[in-house]
Amino acid sequence: MAVYHLLLSSPPSLLLPPSPRRSNFTLTRRIPAHPRLGNSATPLSFSSPVVRKILVRSTLREDPVSPDAESPTLLIGEDSAAFELGKQKLVSWVYFGVVLGVVLFILDVVWIDNSTGFGKSYIDAVSSISGSPEVAMLMLIFIFAIAHSGLASLRDLGEKLIGERAFRVLFAGLSLPLAMSTIVYFINHRYDGSQLWQLQGVPGVHEAIWVANFVSFFFLYPSTFNLLEVAAVDKPKMHLWETGIMRITRHPQMVGQIIWCLAHTLWIGNTVAASASLGLIAHHLFGAWNGDRRLAKRYGEAFESIKKRTSVIPFAAIFEGRQVLPEDYYKEFVRLPYLAITALTVGAYFAHPLMQGASFRLHW
């Protein structure tokens, strides 16, 4: 499930000098993390030209801060899920539609269609290594993980050599067919393993699984809100998110994947589901470590400051007082991208029969 996003595809604290009238506030206009801020070896103040430039672009709002904090915190990470309809260009979205159509057409001809593509041959080759569907499932995830995380690790070098857009095309061109193959194989073979337990007839289990899957989608897609970047219509960027779901966990995709895996393994209850969950969770645990490493390399001290006031384990930083939620925190979720995720999640649930039928017809 973690690979589904391929098919669709927080910031240093700056100590402000105390004012005569103590007032707890936060600079709430989010601005991109600045390399000069992240690598600054000395404390920054209002006298710094960089900070003065930031403050001119910022607005103030009364906001709660940690009881142990002596001064407010300047938020300079990016505002996740921010989407201003007035700033959207129709031509960009038309271009996105054209790119999506072309990509899907190429994917169908080169990979999905059994008469012209290599998808079935790839699945047959992996499956022939072992007669076990559990082993085949793990191998498909492992191959995808090597390609996906490997290219992600080479992103800085790749973008310098061929540019951001070209590297995104290379990344998607390799990841998409591998993701498609892994998804289809799981759908077609999810009930092939040995049954470990059977809870599908237990009252309330279906509802609990549905809620867990619904919640998992809100964690899974924090970095794909800008679909124009995913399709390389806009220049792709490595984002340093700070708001929204990032306040709860610094690695929401990993948390969402774990929730999804546990829910599906509980529902299916066999060895194939358990193998898929083991592979996907291991991949995302590595991805969390690798993601921190890459962000630390890109943003330096800025990311280290984010790390101090966020957590990998959901809500840990909040419970420990390192992260204090604004009074209007809910507004960081009342946004169009989250509405789109809600619609996508509900639509995916009702589209399960269509997905299963399409996968079965491929005979992968």
PDB file of N, CA and C in Angstrom, residues 95-167:
ATOM      1  N   TYR A  95      -1.490  20.846 -18.404  1.00  0.00           N
ATOM      2  CA  TYR A  95      -0.233  20.163 -18.684  1.00  0.00           C
ATOM      3  C   TYR A  95      -0.111  18.914 -17.815  1.00  0.00           C
ATOM      4  N   PHE A  96      -0.526  19.014 -16.548  1.00  0.00           N
ATOM      5  CA  PHE A  96      -0.502  17.857 -15.649  1.00  0.00           C
ATOM      6  C   PHE A  96      -1.372  16.730 -16.194  1.00  0.00           C
ATOM      7  N   GLY A  97      -2.570  17.070 -16.675  1.00  0.00           N
ATOM      8  CA  GLY A  97      -3.461  16.063 -17.242  1.00  0.00           C
ATOM      9  C   GLY A  97      -2.851  15.384 -18.454  1.00  0.00           C
ATOM     10  N   VAL A  98      -2.183  16.165 -19.301  1.00  0.00           N
ATOM     11  CA  VAL A  98      -1.542  15.605 -20.486  1.00  0.00           C
ATOM     12  C   VAL A  98      -0.406  14.669 -20.086  1.00  0.00           C
ATOM     13  N   VAL A  99       0.435  15.130 -19.132  1.00  0.00           N
ATOM     14  CA  VAL A  99       1.563  14.305 -18.670  1.00  0.00           C
ATOM     15  C   VAL A  99       1.055  13.005 -18.056  1.00  0.00           C
ATOM     16  N   LEU A 100       0.015  13.096 -17.223  1.00  0.00           N
ATOM     17  CA  LEU A 100      -0.540  11.897 -16.593  1.00  0.00           C
ATOM     18  C   LEU A 100      -1.052  10.918 -17.638  1.00  0.00           C
ATOM     19  N   GLY A 101      -1.759  11.437 -18.630  1.00  0.00           N
ATOM     20  CA  GLY A 101      -2.273  10.572 -19.685  1.00  0.00           C
ATOM     21  C   GLY A 101      -1.165   9.879 -20.455  1.00  0.00           C
ATOM     22  N   VAL A 102      -0.119  10.625 -20.794  1.00  0.00           N
ATOM     23  CA  VAL A 102       1.008  10.052 -21.541  1.00  0.00           C
ATOM     24  C   VAL A 102       1.715   8.985 -20.714  1.00  0.00           C
ATOM     25  N   VAL A 103       1.924   9.284 -19.423  1.00  0.00           N
ATOM     26  CA  VAL A 103       2.612   8.333 -18.546  1.00  0.00           C
ATOM     27  C   VAL A 103       1.809   7.033 -18.425  1.00  0.00           C
ATOM     28  N   LEU A 104       0.511   7.148 -18.214  1.00  0.00           N
ATOM     29  CA  LEU A 104      -0.329   5.956 -18.085  1.00  0.00           C
ATOM     30  C   LEU A 104      -0.362   5.144 -19.387  1.00  0.00           C
ATOM     31  N   PHE A 105      -0.367   5.841 -20.507  1.00  0.00           N
ATOM     32  CA  PHE A 105      -0.359   5.142 -21.802  1.00  0.00           C
ATOM     33  C   PHE A 105       0.944   4.359 -21.977  1.00  0.00           C
ATOM     34  N   ILE A 106       2.067   5.006 -21.685  1.00  0.00           N
ATOM     35  CA  ILE A 106       3.362   4.335 -21.811  1.00  0.00           C
ATOM     36  C   ILE A 106       3.450   3.165 -20.841  1.00  0.00           C
ATOM     37  N   LEU A 107       2.976   3.380 -19.600  1.00  0.00           N
ATOM     38  CA  LEU A 107       3.004   2.310 -18.606  1.00  0.00           C
ATOM     39  C   LEU A 107       2.187   1.111 -19.064  1.00  0.00           C
ATOM     40  N   ASP A 108       1.051   1.384 -19.686  1.00  0.00           N
ATOM     41  CA  ASP A 108       0.199   0.295 -20.165  1.00  0.00           C
ATOM     42  C   ASP A 108       0.878  -0.490 -21.274  1.00  0.00           C
ATOM     43  N   VAL A 109       1.464   0.215 -22.232  1.00  0.00           N
ATOM     44  CA  VAL A 109       2.076  -0.456 -23.388  1.00  0.00           C
ATOM     45  C   VAL A 109       3.354  -1.187 -22.999  1.00  0.00           C
ATOM     46  N   VAL A 110       4.189  -0.532 -22.210  1.00  0.00           N
ATOM     47  CA  VAL A 110       5.513  -1.076 -21.913  1.00  0.00           C
ATOM     48  C   VAL A 110       5.491  -2.102 -20.781  1.00  0.00           C
ATOM     49  N   TRP A 111       4.476  -2.016 -19.897  1.00  0.00           N
ATOM     50  CA  TRP A 111       4.527  -2.870 -18.712  1.00  0.00           C
ATOM     51  C   TRP A 111       3.244  -3.662 -18.449  1.00  0.00           C
ATOM     52  N   ILE A 112       2.085  -3.021 -18.512  1.00  0.00           N
ATOM     53  CA  ILE A 112       0.854  -3.663 -18.050  1.00  0.00           C
ATOM     54  C   ILE A 112       0.275  -4.635 -19.066  1.00  0.00           C
ATOM     55  N   ASP A 113       0.156  -4.210 -20.308  1.00  0.00           N
ATOM     56  CA  ASP A 113      -0.457  -5.046 -21.348  1.00  0.00           C
ATOM     57  C   ASP A 113       0.398  -6.295 -21.554  1.00  0.00           C
ATOM     58  N   ASN A 114      -0.185  -7.468 -21.326  1.00  0.00           N
ATOM     59  CA  ASN A 114       0.574  -8.715 -21.427  1.00  0.00           C
ATOM     60  C   ASN A 114       1.060  -9.024 -22.848  1.00  0.00           C
ATOM     61  N   SER A 115       0.422  -8.413 -23.841  1.00  0.00           N
ATOM     62  CA  SER A 115       0.823  -8.695 -25.229  1.00  0.00           C
ATOM     63  C   SER A 115       2.008  -7.840 -25.671  1.00  0.00           C
ATOM     64  N   THR A 116       2.253  -6.738 -24.985  1.00  0.00           N
ATOM     65  CA  THR A 116       3.341  -5.845 -25.398  1.00  0.00           C
ATOM     66  C   THR A 116       4.322  -5.534 -24.269  1.00  0.00           C
ATOM     67  N   GLY A 117       3.870  -5.639 -23.036  1.00  0.00           N
ATOM     68  CA  GLY A 117       4.681  -5.188 -21.911  1.00  0.00           C
ATOM     69  C   GLY A 117       5.501  -6.285 -21.259  1.00  0.00           C
ATOM     70  N   PHE A 118       6.344  -5.861 -20.329  1.00  0.00           N
ATOM     71  CA  PHE A 118       7.264  -6.774 -19.651  1.00  0.00           C
ATOM     72  C   PHE A 118       6.808  -7.113 -18.231  1.00  0.00           C
ATOM     73  N   GLY A 119       5.661  -6.620 -17.814  1.00  0.00           N
ATOM     74  CA  GLY A 119       5.214  -6.836 -16.451  1.00  0.00           C
ATOM     75  C   GLY A 119       5.049  -8.291 -16.088  1.00  0.00           C
ATOM     76  N   LYS A 120       4.358  -9.031 -16.917  1.00  0.00           N
ATOM     77  CA  LYS A 120       4.123 -10.448 -16.615  1.00  0.00           C
ATOM     78  C   LYS A 120       5.423 -11.233 -16.609  1.00  0.00           C
ATOM     79  N   SER A 121       6.319 -10.934 -17.548  1.00  0.00           N
ATOM     80  CA  SER A 121       7.609 -11.619 -17.583  1.00  0.00           C
ATOM     81  C   SER A 121       8.414 -11.342 -16.321  1.00  0.00           C
ATOM     82  N   TYR A 122       8.318 -10.110 -15.835  1.00  0.00           N
ATOM     83  CA  TYR A 122       9.020  -9.739 -14.607  1.00  0.00           C
ATOM     84  C   TYR A 122       8.456 -10.516 -13.415  1.00  0.00           C
ATOM     85  N   ILE A 123       7.129 -10.580 -13.301  1.00  0.00           N
ATOM     86  CA  ILE A 123       6.494 -11.317 -12.204  1.00  0.00           C
ATOM     87  C   ILE A 123       6.843 -12.805 -12.290  1.00  0.00           C
ATOM     88  N   ASP A 124       6.785 -13.366 -13.494  1.00  0.00           N
ATOM     89  CA  ASP A 124       7.092 -14.790 -13.673  1.00  0.00           C
ATOM     90  C   ASP A 124       8.537 -15.094 -13.287  1.00  0.00           C
ATOM     91  N   ALA A 125       9.452 -14.179 -13.627  1.00  0.00           N
ATOM     92  CA  ALA A 125      10.862 -14.391 -13.310  1.00  0.00           C
ATOM     93  C   ALA A 125      11.101 -14.387 -11.810  1.00  0.00           C
ATOM     94  N   VAL A 126      10.470 -13.445 -11.118  1.00  0.00           N
ATOM     95  CA  VAL A 126      10.630 -13.375  -9.665  1.00  0.00           C
ATOM     96  C   VAL A 126       9.970 -14.581  -9.009  1.00  0.00           C
ATOM     97  N   SER A 127       8.770 -14.939  -9.461  1.00  0.00           N
ATOM     98  CA  SER A 127       8.039 -16.055  -8.862  1.00  0.00           C
ATOM     99  C   SER A 127       8.745 -17.389  -9.070  1.00  0.00           C
ATOM    100  N   SER A 128       9.472 -17.513 -10.191  1.00  0.00           N
ATOM    101  CA  SER A 128      10.115 -18.791 -10.507  1.00  0.00           C
ATOM    102  C   SER A 128      11.306 -19.100  -9.597  1.00  0.00           C
ATOM    103  N   ILE A 129      11.813 -18.090  -8.906  1.00  0.00           N
ATOM    104  CA  ILE A 129      12.949 -18.304  -8.006  1.00  0.00           C
ATOM    105  C   ILE A 129      12.549 -19.191  -6.840  1.00  0.00           C
ATOM    106  N   SER A 130      11.291 -19.039  -6.425  1.00  0.00           N
ATOM    107  CA  SER A 130      10.776 -19.870  -5.333  1.00  0.00           C
ATOM    108  C   SER A 130       9.302 -20.121  -5.584  1.00  0.00           C
ATOM    109  N   GLY A 131       8.859 -21.303  -5.211  1.00  0.00           N
ATOM    110  CA  GLY A 131       7.434 -21.606  -5.370  1.00  0.00           C
ATOM    111  C   GLY A 131       6.594 -20.999  -4.269  1.00  0.00           C
ATOM    112  N   SER A 132       7.196 -20.289  -3.347  1.00  0.00           N
ATOM    113  CA  SER A 132       6.486 -19.707  -2.210  1.00  0.00           C
ATOM    114  C   SER A 132       5.989 -18.312  -2.540  1.00  0.00           C
ATOM    115  N   PRO A 133       4.686 -18.039  -2.406  1.00  0.00           N
ATOM    116  CA  PRO A 133       4.189 -16.673  -2.636  1.00  0.00           C
ATOM    117  C   PRO A 133       4.720 -15.688  -1.598  1.00  0.00           C
ATOM    118  N   GLU A 134       5.029 -16.182  -0.402  1.00  0.00           N
ATOM    119  CA  GLU A 134       5.593 -15.303   0.627  1.00  0.00           C
ATOM    120  C   GLU A 134       6.973 -14.792   0.206  1.00  0.00           C
ATOM    121  N   VAL A 135       7.792 -15.702  -0.318  1.00  0.00           N
ATOM    122  CA  VAL A 135       9.132 -15.317  -0.765  1.00  0.00           C
ATOM    123  C   VAL A 135       9.033 -14.367  -1.961  1.00  0.00           C
ATOM    124  N   ALA A 136       8.153 -14.675  -2.904  1.00  0.00           N
ATOM    125  CA  ALA A 136       7.975 -13.805  -4.071  1.00  0.00           C
ATOM    126  C   ALA A 136       7.527 -12.408  -3.637  1.00  0.00           C
ATOM    127  N   MET A 137       6.617 -12.345  -2.662  1.00  0.00           N
ATOM    128  CA  MET A 137       6.137 -11.056  -2.173  1.00  0.00           C
ATOM    129  C   MET A 137       7.276 -10.245  -1.572  1.00  0.00           C
ATOM    130  N   LEU A 138       8.079 -10.899  -0.749  1.00  0.00           N
ATOM    131  CA  LEU A 138       9.214 -10.209  -0.131  1.00  0.00           C
ATOM    132  C   LEU A 138      10.230  -9.762  -1.174  1.00  0.00           C
ATOM    133  N   MET A 139      10.462 -10.576  -2.179  1.00  0.00           N
ATOM    134  CA  MET A 139      11.436 -10.219  -3.208  1.00  0.00           C
ATOM    135  C   MET A 139      10.955  -9.029  -4.037  1.00  0.00           C
ATOM    136  N   LEU A 140       9.667  -8.996  -4.356  1.00  0.00           N
ATOM    137  CA  LEU A 140       9.129  -7.859  -5.105  1.00  0.00           C
ATOM    138  C   LEU A 140       9.264  -6.563  -4.316  1.00  0.00           C
ATOM    139  N   ILE A 141       8.985  -6.626  -3.021  1.00  0.00           N
ATOM    140  CA  ILE A 141       9.131  -5.442  -2.181  1.00  0.00           C
ATOM    141  C   ILE A 141      10.596  -5.041  -2.068  1.00  0.00           C
ATOM    142  N   PHE A 142      11.480  -6.043  -1.935  1.00  0.00           N
ATOM    143  CA  PHE A 142      12.905  -5.767  -1.813  1.00  0.00           C
ATOM    144  C   PHE A 142      13.441  -5.092  -3.068  1.00  0.00           C
ATOM    145  N   ILE A 143      13.056  -5.585  -4.236  1.00  0.00           N
ATOM    146  CA  ILE A 143      13.509  -4.983  -5.498  1.00  0.00           C
ATOM    147  C   ILE A 143      13.001  -3.550  -5.617  1.00  0.00           C
ATOM    148  N   PHE A 144      11.720  -3.360  -5.283  1.00  0.00           N
ATOM    149  CA  PHE A 144      11.177  -2.004  -5.323  1.00  0.00           C
ATOM    150  C   PHE A 144      11.913  -1.087  -4.352  1.00  0.00           C
ATOM    151  N   ALA A 145      12.192  -1.591  -3.142  1.00  0.00           N
ATOM    152  CA  ALA A 145      12.857  -0.776  -2.125  1.00  0.00           C
ATOM    153  C   ALA A 145      14.254  -0.369  -2.573  1.00  0.00           C
ATOM    154  N   ILE A 146      14.979  -1.294  -3.192  1.00  0.00           N
ATOM    155  CA  ILE A 146      16.322  -0.972  -3.674  1.00  0.00           C
ATOM    156  C   ILE A 146      16.262   0.152  -4.700  1.00  0.00           C
ATOM    157  N   ALA A 147      15.329   0.037  -5.656  1.00  0.00           N
ATOM    158  CA  ALA A 147      15.207   1.059  -6.699  1.00  0.00           C
ATOM    159  C   ALA A 147      14.734   2.386  -6.117  1.00  0.00           C
ATOM    160  N   HIS A 148      13.716   2.332  -5.289  1.00  0.00           N
ATOM    161  CA  HIS A 148      13.101   3.550  -4.768  1.00  0.00           C
ATOM    162  C   HIS A 148      14.030   4.296  -3.807  1.00  0.00           C
ATOM    163  N   SER A 149      14.508   3.591  -2.773  1.00  0.00           N
ATOM    164  CA  SER A 149      15.379   4.233  -1.797  1.00  0.00           C
ATOM    165  C   SER A 149      16.758   4.517  -2.377  1.00  0.00           C
ATOM    166  N   GLY A 150      17.213   3.648  -3.289  1.00  0.00           N
ATOM    167  CA  GLY A 150      18.507   3.883  -3.916  1.00  0.00           C
ATOM    168  C   GLY A 150      18.522   5.162  -4.719  1.00  0.00           C
ATOM    169  N   LEU A 151      17.503   5.356  -5.544  1.00  0.00           N
ATOM    170  CA  LEU A 151      17.431   6.588  -6.327  1.00  0.00           C
ATOM    171  C   LEU A 151      17.218   7.805  -5.429  1.00  0.00           C
ATOM    172  N   ALA A 152      16.421   7.634  -4.358  1.00  0.00           N
ATOM    173  CA  ALA A 152      16.229   8.749  -3.433  1.00  0.00           C
ATOM    174  C   ALA A 152      17.558   9.172  -2.812  1.00  0.00           C
ATOM    175  N   SER A 153      18.405   8.198  -2.486  1.00  0.00           N
ATOM    176  CA  SER A 153      19.713   8.501  -1.901  1.00  0.00           C
ATOM    177  C   SER A 153      20.633   9.205  -2.900  1.00  0.00           C
ATOM    178  N   LEU A 154      20.417   8.955  -4.177  1.00  0.00           N
ATOM    179  CA  LEU A 154      21.243   9.567  -5.216  1.00  0.00           C
ATOM    180  C   LEU A 154      20.631  10.854  -5.761  1.00  0.00           C
ATOM    181  N   ARG A 155      19.578  11.353  -5.093  1.00  0.00           N
ATOM    182  CA  ARG A 155      18.850  12.500  -5.636  1.00  0.00           C
ATOM    183  C   ARG A 155      19.731  13.737  -5.792  1.00  0.00           C
ATOM    184  N   ASP A 156      20.507  14.083  -4.771  1.00  0.00           N
ATOM    185  CA  ASP A 156      21.332  15.293  -4.863  1.00  0.00           C
ATOM    186  C   ASP A 156      22.295  15.211  -6.037  1.00  0.00           C
ATOM    187  N   LEU A 157      22.959  14.078  -6.167  1.00  0.00           N
ATOM    188  CA  LEU A 157      23.901  13.904  -7.267  1.00  0.00           C
ATOM    189  C   LEU A 157      23.176  13.884  -8.609  1.00  0.00           C
ATOM    190  N   GLY A 158      22.066  13.154  -8.671  1.00  0.00           N
ATOM    191  CA  GLY A 158      21.323  13.052  -9.917  1.00  0.00           C
ATOM    192  C   GLY A 158      20.780  14.383 -10.396  1.00  0.00           C
ATOM    193  N   GLU A 159      20.273  15.186  -9.471  1.00  0.00           N
ATOM    194  CA  GLU A 159      19.727  16.487  -9.864  1.00  0.00           C
ATOM    195  C   GLU A 159      20.817  17.433 -10.343  1.00  0.00           C
ATOM    196  N   LYS A 160      22.021  17.291  -9.787  1.00  0.00           N
ATOM    197  CA  LYS A 160      23.128  18.124 -10.260  1.00  0.00           C
ATOM    198  C   LYS A 160      23.548  17.729 -11.673  1.00  0.00           C
ATOM    199  N   LEU A 161      23.466  16.430 -11.957  1.00  0.00           N
ATOM    200  CA  LEU A 161      23.922  15.943 -13.257  1.00  0.00           C
ATOM    201  C   LEU A 161      22.914  16.191 -14.370  1.00  0.00           C
ATOM    202  N   ILE A 162      21.624  15.911 -14.096  1.00  0.00           N
ATOM    203  CA  ILE A 162      20.641  15.985 -15.184  1.00  0.00           C
ATOM    204  C   ILE A 162      19.493  16.948 -14.901  1.00  0.00           C
ATOM    205  N   GLY A 163      19.446  17.543 -13.711  1.00  0.00           N
ATOM    206  CA  GLY A 163      18.381  18.493 -13.395  1.00  0.00           C
ATOM    207  C   GLY A 163      17.242  17.841 -12.632  1.00  0.00           C
ATOM    208  N   GLU A 164      16.454  18.686 -11.941  1.00  0.00           N
ATOM    209  CA  GLU A 164      15.393  18.182 -11.071  1.00  0.00           C
ATOM    210  C   GLU A 164      14.309  17.443 -11.845  1.00  0.00           C
ATOM    211  N   ARG A 165      13.857  18.019 -12.944  1.00  0.00           N
ATOM    212  CA  ARG A 165      12.753  17.396 -13.685  1.00  0.00           C
ATOM    213  C   ARG A 165      13.180  16.092 -14.344  1.00  0.00           C
ATOM    214  N   ALA A 166      14.339  16.072 -14.939  1.00  0.00           N
ATOM    215  CA  ALA A 166      14.805  14.854 -15.596  1.00  0.00           C
ATOM    216  C   ALA A 166      15.011  13.735 -14.582  1.00  0.00           C
ATOM    217  N   PHE A 167      15.526  14.088 -13.410  1.00  0.00           N
ATOM    218  CA  PHE A 167      15.722  13.058 -12.393  1.00  0.00           C
ATOM    219  C   PHE A 167      14.383  12.530 -11.892  1.00  0.00           C
TER     220      PHE A 167
END
